[in-house]
Tab-separated table of C-alpha atoms in Angstrom:
chain	number	residue	atom	x	y	z
A	11	MET	CA	-150.029	36.459	99.971
A	12	THR	CA	-151.814	34.310	102.484
A	13	GLN	CA	-153.380	35.916	105.488
A	14	LYS	CA	-151.784	34.989	108.790
A	15	GLU	CA	-153.957	33.189	111.283
A	16	PRO	CA	-154.667	35.198	114.435
A	17	VAL	CA	-152.539	34.221	117.391
A	18	LYS	CA	-154.588	32.544	120.087
A	19	LYS	CA	-154.366	34.481	123.316
A	20	SER	CA	-154.893	33.070	126.758
A	21	LYS	CA	-157.030	34.728	129.393
A	22	TYR	CA	-153.814	35.920	131.088
A	23	HIS	CA	-152.514	37.981	128.129
A	24	LEU	CA	-153.640	41.228	129.780
A	25	VAL	CA	-151.648	40.550	132.964
A	26	ASP	CA	-148.563	42.720	133.323
A	27	PRO	CA	-145.610	40.292	133.840
A	28	THR	CA	-143.518	43.044	135.426
A	29	SER	CA	-146.014	43.902	138.166
A	30	LEU	CA	-145.446	42.856	141.766
A	31	SER	CA	-148.826	41.118	141.994
A	32	PHE	CA	-147.991	38.963	138.986
A	33	LYS	CA	-144.624	37.983	140.439
A	34	LEU	CA	-146.229	37.075	143.774
A	35	PHE	CA	-148.905	35.118	141.935
A	36	LEU	CA	-146.252	33.266	139.940
A	37	ALA	CA	-144.115	32.521	143.004
A	38	TYR	CA	-147.148	31.250	144.921
A	39	ASP	CA	-148.136	28.892	142.078
A	40	ILE	CA	-144.612	27.479	141.864
A	41	PHE	CA	-144.526	27.085	145.641
A	42	MET	CA	-147.855	25.213	145.664
A	43	VAL	CA	-146.732	22.859	142.913
A	44	PHE	CA	-143.540	22.112	144.817
A	45	ILE	CA	-145.134	21.447	148.207
A	46	ILE	CA	-147.955	19.352	146.713
A	47	ILE	CA	-145.508	17.121	144.840
A	48	PHE	CA	-143.243	16.938	147.898
A	49	ASN	CA	-146.189	16.087	150.132
A	50	LEU	CA	-147.390	13.328	147.825
A	51	PHE	CA	-143.842	11.992	147.518
A	52	CYS	CA	-143.497	11.830	151.310
A	53	LEU	CA	-146.872	10.093	151.658
A	54	GLY	CA	-145.995	7.627	148.919
A	55	MET	CA	-142.678	6.757	150.511
A	56	ASN	CA	-144.343	6.489	153.923
A	57	PHE	CA	-146.894	4.059	152.498
A	58	PHE	CA	-144.106	1.971	150.979
A	59	LEU	CA	-141.891	1.967	154.092
A	60	MET	CA	-144.769	1.096	156.403
A	61	SER	CA	-146.003	-1.754	154.215
A	62	SER	CA	-144.957	-5.388	154.248
A	63	ILE	CA	-143.335	-4.884	150.843
A	64	GLY	CA	-141.064	-2.215	152.299
A	65	SER	CA	-140.171	-4.463	155.214
A	66	TRP	CA	-139.326	-7.315	152.843
A	67	PHE	CA	-137.237	-4.980	150.632
A	68	PHE	CA	-135.078	-3.612	153.466
A	69	HIS	CA	-134.562	-7.054	154.973
A	70	THR	CA	-133.540	-8.270	151.525
A	71	ILE	CA	-130.881	-5.563	151.189
A	72	HIS	CA	-129.878	-6.150	154.843
A	73	LEU	CA	-130.804	-2.656	156.060
A	74	PRO	CA	-133.512	-3.318	158.649
A	75	ALA	CA	-131.978	-0.710	160.981
A	76	VAL	CA	-132.756	2.044	158.480
A	77	LEU	CA	-136.374	0.910	158.301
A	78	ASP	CA	-136.635	0.756	162.090
A	79	PHE	CA	-135.171	4.267	162.383
A	80	TYR	CA	-137.745	5.605	159.939
A	81	ARG	CA	-140.674	3.910	161.638
A	82	GLU	CA	-139.605	5.086	165.071
A	83	HIS	CA	-138.448	8.658	164.447
A	84	LEU	CA	-139.583	9.873	160.988
A	85	HIS	CA	-142.989	8.254	160.577
A	86	PRO	CA	-144.628	10.314	163.410
A	87	TRP	CA	-143.160	13.441	161.849
A	88	VAL	CA	-144.702	12.572	158.443
A	89	ILE	CA	-148.128	12.032	160.059
A	90	THR	CA	-147.887	15.323	161.955
A	91	THR	CA	-146.763	17.153	158.815
A	92	GLU	CA	-149.699	15.726	156.872
A	93	ALA	CA	-152.122	16.970	159.559
A	94	TRP	CA	-150.615	20.452	159.427
A	95	PHE	CA	-150.666	20.372	155.631
A	96	ILE	CA	-154.404	19.584	155.669
A	97	VAL	CA	-154.955	22.550	157.993
A	98	PHE	CA	-152.910	24.707	155.623
A	99	LEU	CA	-154.985	23.574	152.624
A	100	ILE	CA	-158.236	24.422	154.443
A	101	PHE	CA	-156.964	27.848	155.467
A	102	GLU	CA	-155.530	28.540	152.006
A	103	LEU	CA	-158.811	27.521	150.370
A	104	LEU	CA	-160.829	29.823	152.637
A	105	VAL	CA	-158.485	32.739	151.969
A	106	ARG	CA	-158.735	32.262	148.198
A	107	TRP	CA	-162.510	31.971	148.482
A	108	GLY	CA	-162.598	35.283	150.346
A	109	ILE	CA	-160.395	36.924	147.693
A	110	ALA	CA	-162.640	35.549	144.930
A	111	ILE	CA	-165.701	37.031	146.664
A	112	ALA	CA	-164.019	40.402	147.234
A	113	GLN	CA	-162.763	40.686	143.635
A	114	ARG	CA	-165.903	39.143	142.121
A	115	HIS	CA	-164.097	36.394	140.222
A	116	HIS	CA	-167.403	34.544	139.758
A	117	GLN	CA	-170.995	35.578	139.178
A	118	ARG	CA	-172.117	34.176	142.551
A	119	TRP	CA	-170.165	33.927	145.785
A	120	PHE	CA	-170.972	30.218	146.228
A	121	PHE	CA	-169.616	29.215	142.779
A	122	PHE	CA	-166.055	28.926	144.094
A	123	PRO	CA	-166.334	25.528	145.876
A	124	PHE	CA	-168.097	24.000	142.878
A	125	ILE	CA	-165.456	25.234	140.442
A	126	HIS	CA	-162.620	24.069	142.724
A	127	TRP	CA	-164.306	20.820	143.785
A	128	TYR	CA	-161.103	18.821	143.347
A	129	GLU	CA	-159.317	20.994	145.913
A	130	ILE	CA	-162.059	20.394	148.479
A	131	LEU	CA	-162.044	16.648	147.899
A	132	ALA	CA	-158.224	16.586	148.035
A	133	ILE	CA	-158.431	17.591	151.705
A	134	ILE	CA	-159.953	14.180	152.507
A	135	PRO	CA	-157.082	11.762	153.372
A	136	HIS	CA	-158.375	8.976	151.137
A	137	LEU	CA	-158.559	11.364	148.146
A	138	ARG	CA	-155.061	12.803	148.452
A	139	PHE	CA	-154.305	11.894	144.838
A	140	LEU	CA	-156.516	14.815	143.736
A	141	ARG	CA	-153.794	17.145	145.011
A	142	LEU	CA	-151.757	16.024	142.025
A	143	PHE	CA	-154.676	17.110	139.850
A	144	ARG	CA	-154.449	20.581	141.358
A	145	ALA	CA	-150.714	20.630	140.665
A	146	GLY	CA	-151.511	19.783	137.062
A	147	VAL	CA	-154.027	22.638	136.880
A	148	ILE	CA	-151.433	25.068	138.214
A	149	ALA	CA	-148.833	23.755	135.767
A	150	TYR	CA	-151.278	24.229	132.889
A	151	ARG	CA	-152.019	27.773	134.043
A	152	LEU	CA	-148.302	28.534	134.032
A	153	TYR	CA	-148.083	27.016	130.569
A	154	GLU	CA	-150.871	29.353	129.382
A	155	MET	CA	-148.844	32.258	130.722
A	156	GLY	CA	-145.993	31.232	128.436
A	157	TYR	CA	-143.721	29.369	130.845
A	158	GLN	CA	-142.123	26.163	129.625
A	159	ILE	CA	-143.001	23.873	132.539
A	160	PHE	CA	-142.107	20.644	130.762
A	161	PRO	CA	-139.810	20.007	127.794
A	162	LYS	CA	-141.476	20.119	124.381
A	163	SER	CA	-140.747	16.428	123.839
A	164	TRP	CA	-142.597	15.564	127.070
A	165	GLN	CA	-145.571	17.657	125.998
A	166	ASP	CA	-145.716	16.017	122.566
A	167	LYS	CA	-145.422	12.560	124.101
A	168	GLY	CA	-148.145	13.288	126.654
A	169	LEU	CA	-150.431	14.738	123.991
A	170	PHE	CA	-149.849	11.675	121.801
A	171	TYR	CA	-150.785	9.200	124.544
A	172	TYR	CA	-153.773	11.343	125.512
A	173	ARG	CA	-155.016	11.152	121.928
A	174	VAL	CA	-154.405	7.397	121.877
A	175	VAL	CA	-156.555	6.896	124.968
A	176	MET	CA	-159.320	9.215	123.767
A	177	GLU	CA	-159.380	7.668	120.298
A	178	GLU	CA	-159.591	4.123	121.669
A	179	LEU	CA	-162.397	5.109	124.036
A	180	SER	CA	-164.344	7.043	121.407
A	181	ASP	CA	-163.871	4.248	118.839
A	182	ARG	CA	-165.308	1.686	121.266
A	183	VAL	CA	-168.299	3.924	121.964
A	184	VAL	CA	-168.981	4.679	118.285
A	185	ILE	CA	-168.654	1.028	117.211
A	186	THR	CA	-170.978	-0.081	120.009
A	187	VAL	CA	-173.556	2.524	118.978
A	188	LEU	CA	-173.321	1.522	115.300
A	189	ASP	CA	-173.698	-2.184	116.131
A	190	GLY	CA	-176.693	-1.399	118.323
A	191	LEU	CA	-178.279	0.681	115.579
A	192	LYS	CA	-177.710	-2.065	113.017
A	193	HIS	CA	-179.240	-4.645	115.360
A	194	GLU	CA	-182.223	-2.372	115.945
A	195	LEU	CA	-182.821	-2.014	112.204
A	196	ASN	CA	-182.572	-5.779	111.739
A	197	THR	CA	-184.908	-6.736	114.560
A	198	SER	CA	-187.601	-4.046	114.505
A	199	THR	CA	-190.027	-2.502	112.059
A	200	THR	CA	-189.866	1.027	113.427
A	201	HIS	CA	-187.475	2.043	110.681
A	202	LYS	CA	-190.396	1.988	108.216
A	203	ASP	CA	-192.140	4.730	110.170
A	204	LEU	CA	-188.834	6.572	110.318
A	205	ILE	CA	-188.428	6.363	106.547
A	206	SER	CA	-192.003	7.547	106.009
A	207	ASN	CA	-191.518	10.508	108.365
A	208	ILE	CA	-188.258	11.490	106.701
A	209	VAL	CA	-189.875	11.424	103.253
A	210	GLN	CA	-192.908	13.389	104.471
A	211	HIS	CA	-190.706	16.080	106.009
A	212	HIS	CA	-188.520	16.382	102.918
A	213	ARG	CA	-191.100	16.210	100.121
A	214	GLU	CA	-190.598	19.836	99.123
A	215	MET	CA	-186.822	19.494	99.099
A	216	PHE	CA	-187.097	16.224	97.169
A	217	SER	CA	-189.326	17.912	94.599
A	218	GLN	CA	-186.885	20.802	94.184
A	219	VAL	CA	-183.851	18.537	93.802
A	220	LEU	CA	-185.639	16.271	91.318
A	221	ALA	CA	-186.724	19.263	89.225
A	222	GLU	CA	-183.164	20.623	89.157
A	223	ILE	CA	-181.774	17.228	88.123
A	224	LEU	CA	-184.324	16.851	85.316
A	225	GLN	CA	-183.842	20.417	84.121
A	226	GLU	CA	-180.062	20.195	84.153
A	227	ASN	CA	-179.626	16.773	82.561
A	228	LEU	CA	-182.707	15.961	80.485
A	229	SER	CA	-183.002	19.422	78.948
A	230	ARG	CA	-179.337	19.346	77.959
A	231	GLU	CA	-179.762	16.012	76.180
A	232	LEU	CA	-182.938	17.208	74.443
A	233	ARG	CA	-181.206	20.382	73.204
A	234	ALA	CA	-178.367	18.299	71.814
A	235	ASP	CA	-180.662	15.833	69.973
A	236	ARG	CA	-183.558	18.159	69.119
A	237	GLU	CA	-182.821	18.391	65.393
A	238	ARG	CA	-182.157	14.691	65.021
A	239	ILE	CA	-185.394	13.777	66.806
A	240	ALA	CA	-187.390	16.238	64.700
A	241	LYS	CA	-185.958	14.872	61.433
A	242	ASN	CA	-186.630	11.311	62.513
A	243	VAL	CA	-190.243	12.137	63.327
A	244	GLY	CA	-190.600	13.898	59.964
A	245	VAL	CA	-189.234	10.842	58.164
A	246	ILE	CA	-191.643	8.631	60.105
A	247	VAL	CA	-194.615	10.820	59.098
A	248	ASN	CA	-193.468	10.827	55.477
A	249	GLN	CA	-193.104	7.060	55.535
A	250	ALA	CA	-196.532	6.737	57.114
A	251	ILE	CA	-198.052	8.725	54.231
A	252	GLU	CA	-196.230	6.527	51.715
A	253	ASP	CA	-197.448	3.432	53.508
A	254	THR	CA	-201.090	4.565	53.204
A	255	PRO	CA	-202.218	2.903	49.898
A	256	GLU	CA	-205.712	4.431	49.995
A	257	LEU	CA	-204.278	7.964	49.820
A	258	THR	CA	-201.860	7.002	47.039
A	259	GLN	CA	-204.593	5.377	44.959
A	260	LEU	CA	-206.900	8.365	45.470
A	261	LEU	CA	-204.260	10.863	44.349
A	262	ARG	CA	-203.353	8.814	41.286
A	263	LEU	CA	-206.926	9.092	40.051
A	264	ILE	CA	-206.360	12.816	39.574
A	265	PRO	CA	-204.786	13.271	36.129
A	266	LEU	CA	-201.582	15.213	35.599
A	267	VAL	CA	-201.275	16.766	39.087
A	268	GLY	CA	-201.913	13.666	41.231
A	269	GLY	CA	-198.227	12.786	41.616
A	270	ARG	CA	-197.355	16.413	42.374
A	271	ILE	CA	-200.030	16.622	45.052
A	272	GLU	CA	-198.739	13.375	46.576
A	273	GLN	CA	-195.234	14.834	46.860
A	274	GLN	CA	-196.542	18.045	48.410
A	275	ILE	CA	-198.581	16.088	50.959
A	276	GLN	CA	-195.516	14.037	51.887
A	277	SER	CA	-193.397	17.216	52.218
A	278	ILE	CA	-196.106	18.958	54.265
A	279	GLY	CA	-196.499	15.880	56.445
A	280	GLN	CA	-192.746	15.683	57.066
A	281	ARG	CA	-192.537	19.406	57.905
A	282	LEU	CA	-195.623	19.097	60.116
A	283	GLY	CA	-194.041	16.203	62.011
A	284	GLU	CA	-190.853	18.203	62.539
A	285	ASN	CA	-192.753	21.276	63.751
A	286	ILE	CA	-194.901	19.229	66.139
A	287	THR	CA	-191.777	17.570	67.503
A	288	HIS	CA	-190.111	20.951	68.019
A	289	GLY	CA	-193.231	22.165	69.776
A	290	LEU	CA	-193.174	19.208	72.145
A	291	ILE	CA	-189.422	19.285	72.833
A	292	ASP	CA	-188.922	23.050	73.205
A	293	PRO	CA	-190.707	23.366	76.598
A	294	MET	CA	-188.543	20.564	77.943
A	295	ALA	CA	-185.301	21.602	76.232
A	296	GLU	CA	-185.736	25.272	77.232
A	297	PRO	CA	-187.686	25.149	80.525
A	298	ALA	CA	-189.312	28.301	81.838
A	299	GLN	CA	-187.350	30.270	84.408
A	300	SER	CA	-188.695	31.168	87.821
A	301	SER	CA	-189.329	34.750	86.653
A	302	SER	CA	-191.354	33.623	83.625
A	303	SER	CA	-195.144	33.482	83.675
A	304	GLN	CA	-195.110	30.069	81.975
A	305	PRO	CA	-195.069	27.050	84.285
A	306	ASN	CA	-191.912	24.974	84.578
A	307	LEU	CA	-192.658	21.526	83.237
A	308	TYR	CA	-189.933	19.824	85.271
A	309	ALA	CA	-191.082	21.450	88.498
A	310	ASP	CA	-194.619	20.241	87.801
A	311	ILE	CA	-193.380	16.703	87.126
A	312	ALA	CA	-191.243	16.705	90.270
A	313	GLN	CA	-194.142	17.911	92.407
A	314	ARG	CA	-196.401	15.195	91.063
A	315	ILE	CA	-193.734	12.550	91.746
A	316	SER	CA	-193.137	13.840	95.274
A	317	ARG	CA	-196.854	13.461	96.069
A	318	ILE	CA	-196.830	9.765	95.226
A	319	GLU	CA	-197.552	7.630	98.297
A	320	ILE	CA	-194.629	5.356	99.144
A	321	GLU	CA	-196.047	3.356	102.018
A	322	ASN	CA	-195.810	-0.444	101.839
A	323	ASN	CA	-193.258	-0.250	99.036
A	324	ALA	CA	-190.956	-3.234	99.512
A	325	HIS	CA	-188.428	-2.058	96.932
A	326	LEU	CA	-188.083	1.349	98.583
A	327	ASP	CA	-187.661	-0.266	102.000
A	328	GLU	CA	-184.953	-2.523	100.632
A	329	LEU	CA	-183.226	0.420	98.953
A	330	VAL	CA	-183.160	2.482	102.134
A	331	ARG	CA	-182.072	-0.478	104.270
A	332	SER	CA	-179.224	-1.240	101.887
A	333	ALA	CA	-178.094	2.399	101.790
A	334	VAL	CA	-178.258	2.726	105.580
A	335	PHE	CA	-176.408	-0.533	106.253
A	336	GLU	CA	-173.678	0.280	103.734
A	337	SER	CA	-173.305	3.756	105.271
A	338	LEU	CA	-173.033	2.283	108.771
A	339	GLU	CA	-170.477	-0.246	107.598
A	340	ALA	CA	-168.434	2.465	105.877
A	341	VAL	CA	-168.448	4.556	109.057
A	342	ARG	CA	-167.510	1.484	111.101
A	343	LYS	CA	-164.537	0.738	108.853
A	344	GLN	CA	-163.385	4.354	109.078
A	345	VAL	CA	-163.716	4.371	112.872
A	346	LYS	CA	-161.686	1.167	113.142
A	347	VAL	CA	-158.751	2.877	111.441
A	348	LYS	CA	-156.221	3.711	114.156
A	349	GLN	CA	-155.219	7.286	113.510
A	350	TRP	CA	-152.581	7.166	116.226
A	351	GLN	CA	-150.894	4.240	114.464
A	352	GLU	CA	-150.786	6.257	111.241
A	353	ALA	CA	-149.260	9.196	113.150
A	354	LEU	CA	-146.720	6.862	114.754
A	355	LYS	CA	-145.679	5.509	111.346
A	356	GLU	CA	-145.214	9.028	110.026
A	357	GLN	CA	-142.970	9.910	112.976
A	358	GLN	CA	-140.761	6.850	112.485
A	359	PRO	CA	-137.776	7.398	110.157
A	360	ASP	CA	-137.672	5.425	106.918
């Protein structure tokens, strides 16, 4: 039975939804969202109606009287309302700042204007669009409380386009960085110092990895072929004795037992070759463990290899350059894959 993942709780999960303070808080947030959107709508329509495009539109539909009525009677009211709304935003901001100080919402009393910077800038007439940002913050806070502000389909669509934008931006940044890094490696020689520093810093790790590779692979092969190698060496020693005519001639001078001695020497030589071979292979086929007092042959070999100087080695430089460039190209190809296109294909019906 799989363990259920813990449910992610928002910072408002301890708020009592039945309390009066919570209901007032909720009503105030909804009210602020409404008046901000209404205010921006009125300002947007005022901008359109007072522009030359609005004048052209109403003359085109033959309703210039409606436009004149708005400009004469409603436009001053919109300007006055905007002035009063700015005063309301200033007063509301100061009141909330005072409440934040009294209830210690932040570690320092002067943190409030920095945290709510967008609200302060939204008071400036030319930055009115930031009021919509505040409405979005309030809507997100209501969403964290569990209220369905927008339909699920709208949320999914908005999240999809947000990911599209972020992926395109991040892909451009990553590709530019990779191209710059590739150009730097092609046009400078600093990468040689970088390679040398990397090797110097990882000599001990390189030695350990090399010893483990040798011990795991070479010792396994030696254990598997130990008997065959020993027999082959024994046969070679026996053949070497047979191919020594001086020894054969000397033994044949001994009457009766010369041939027998020759056979014994060949047998002893073959057994000696096998034993010597076993003695040479055993330390490598069965390497000493870390707890043993005997030294580990592979560890000693790896340490000696790791101490070899690698500076001015053209083949090593070419190897590292090839590995780095292929890695960069692989990352570049992966970054160029449009994940949002793959997600869009999966959402489309067959």
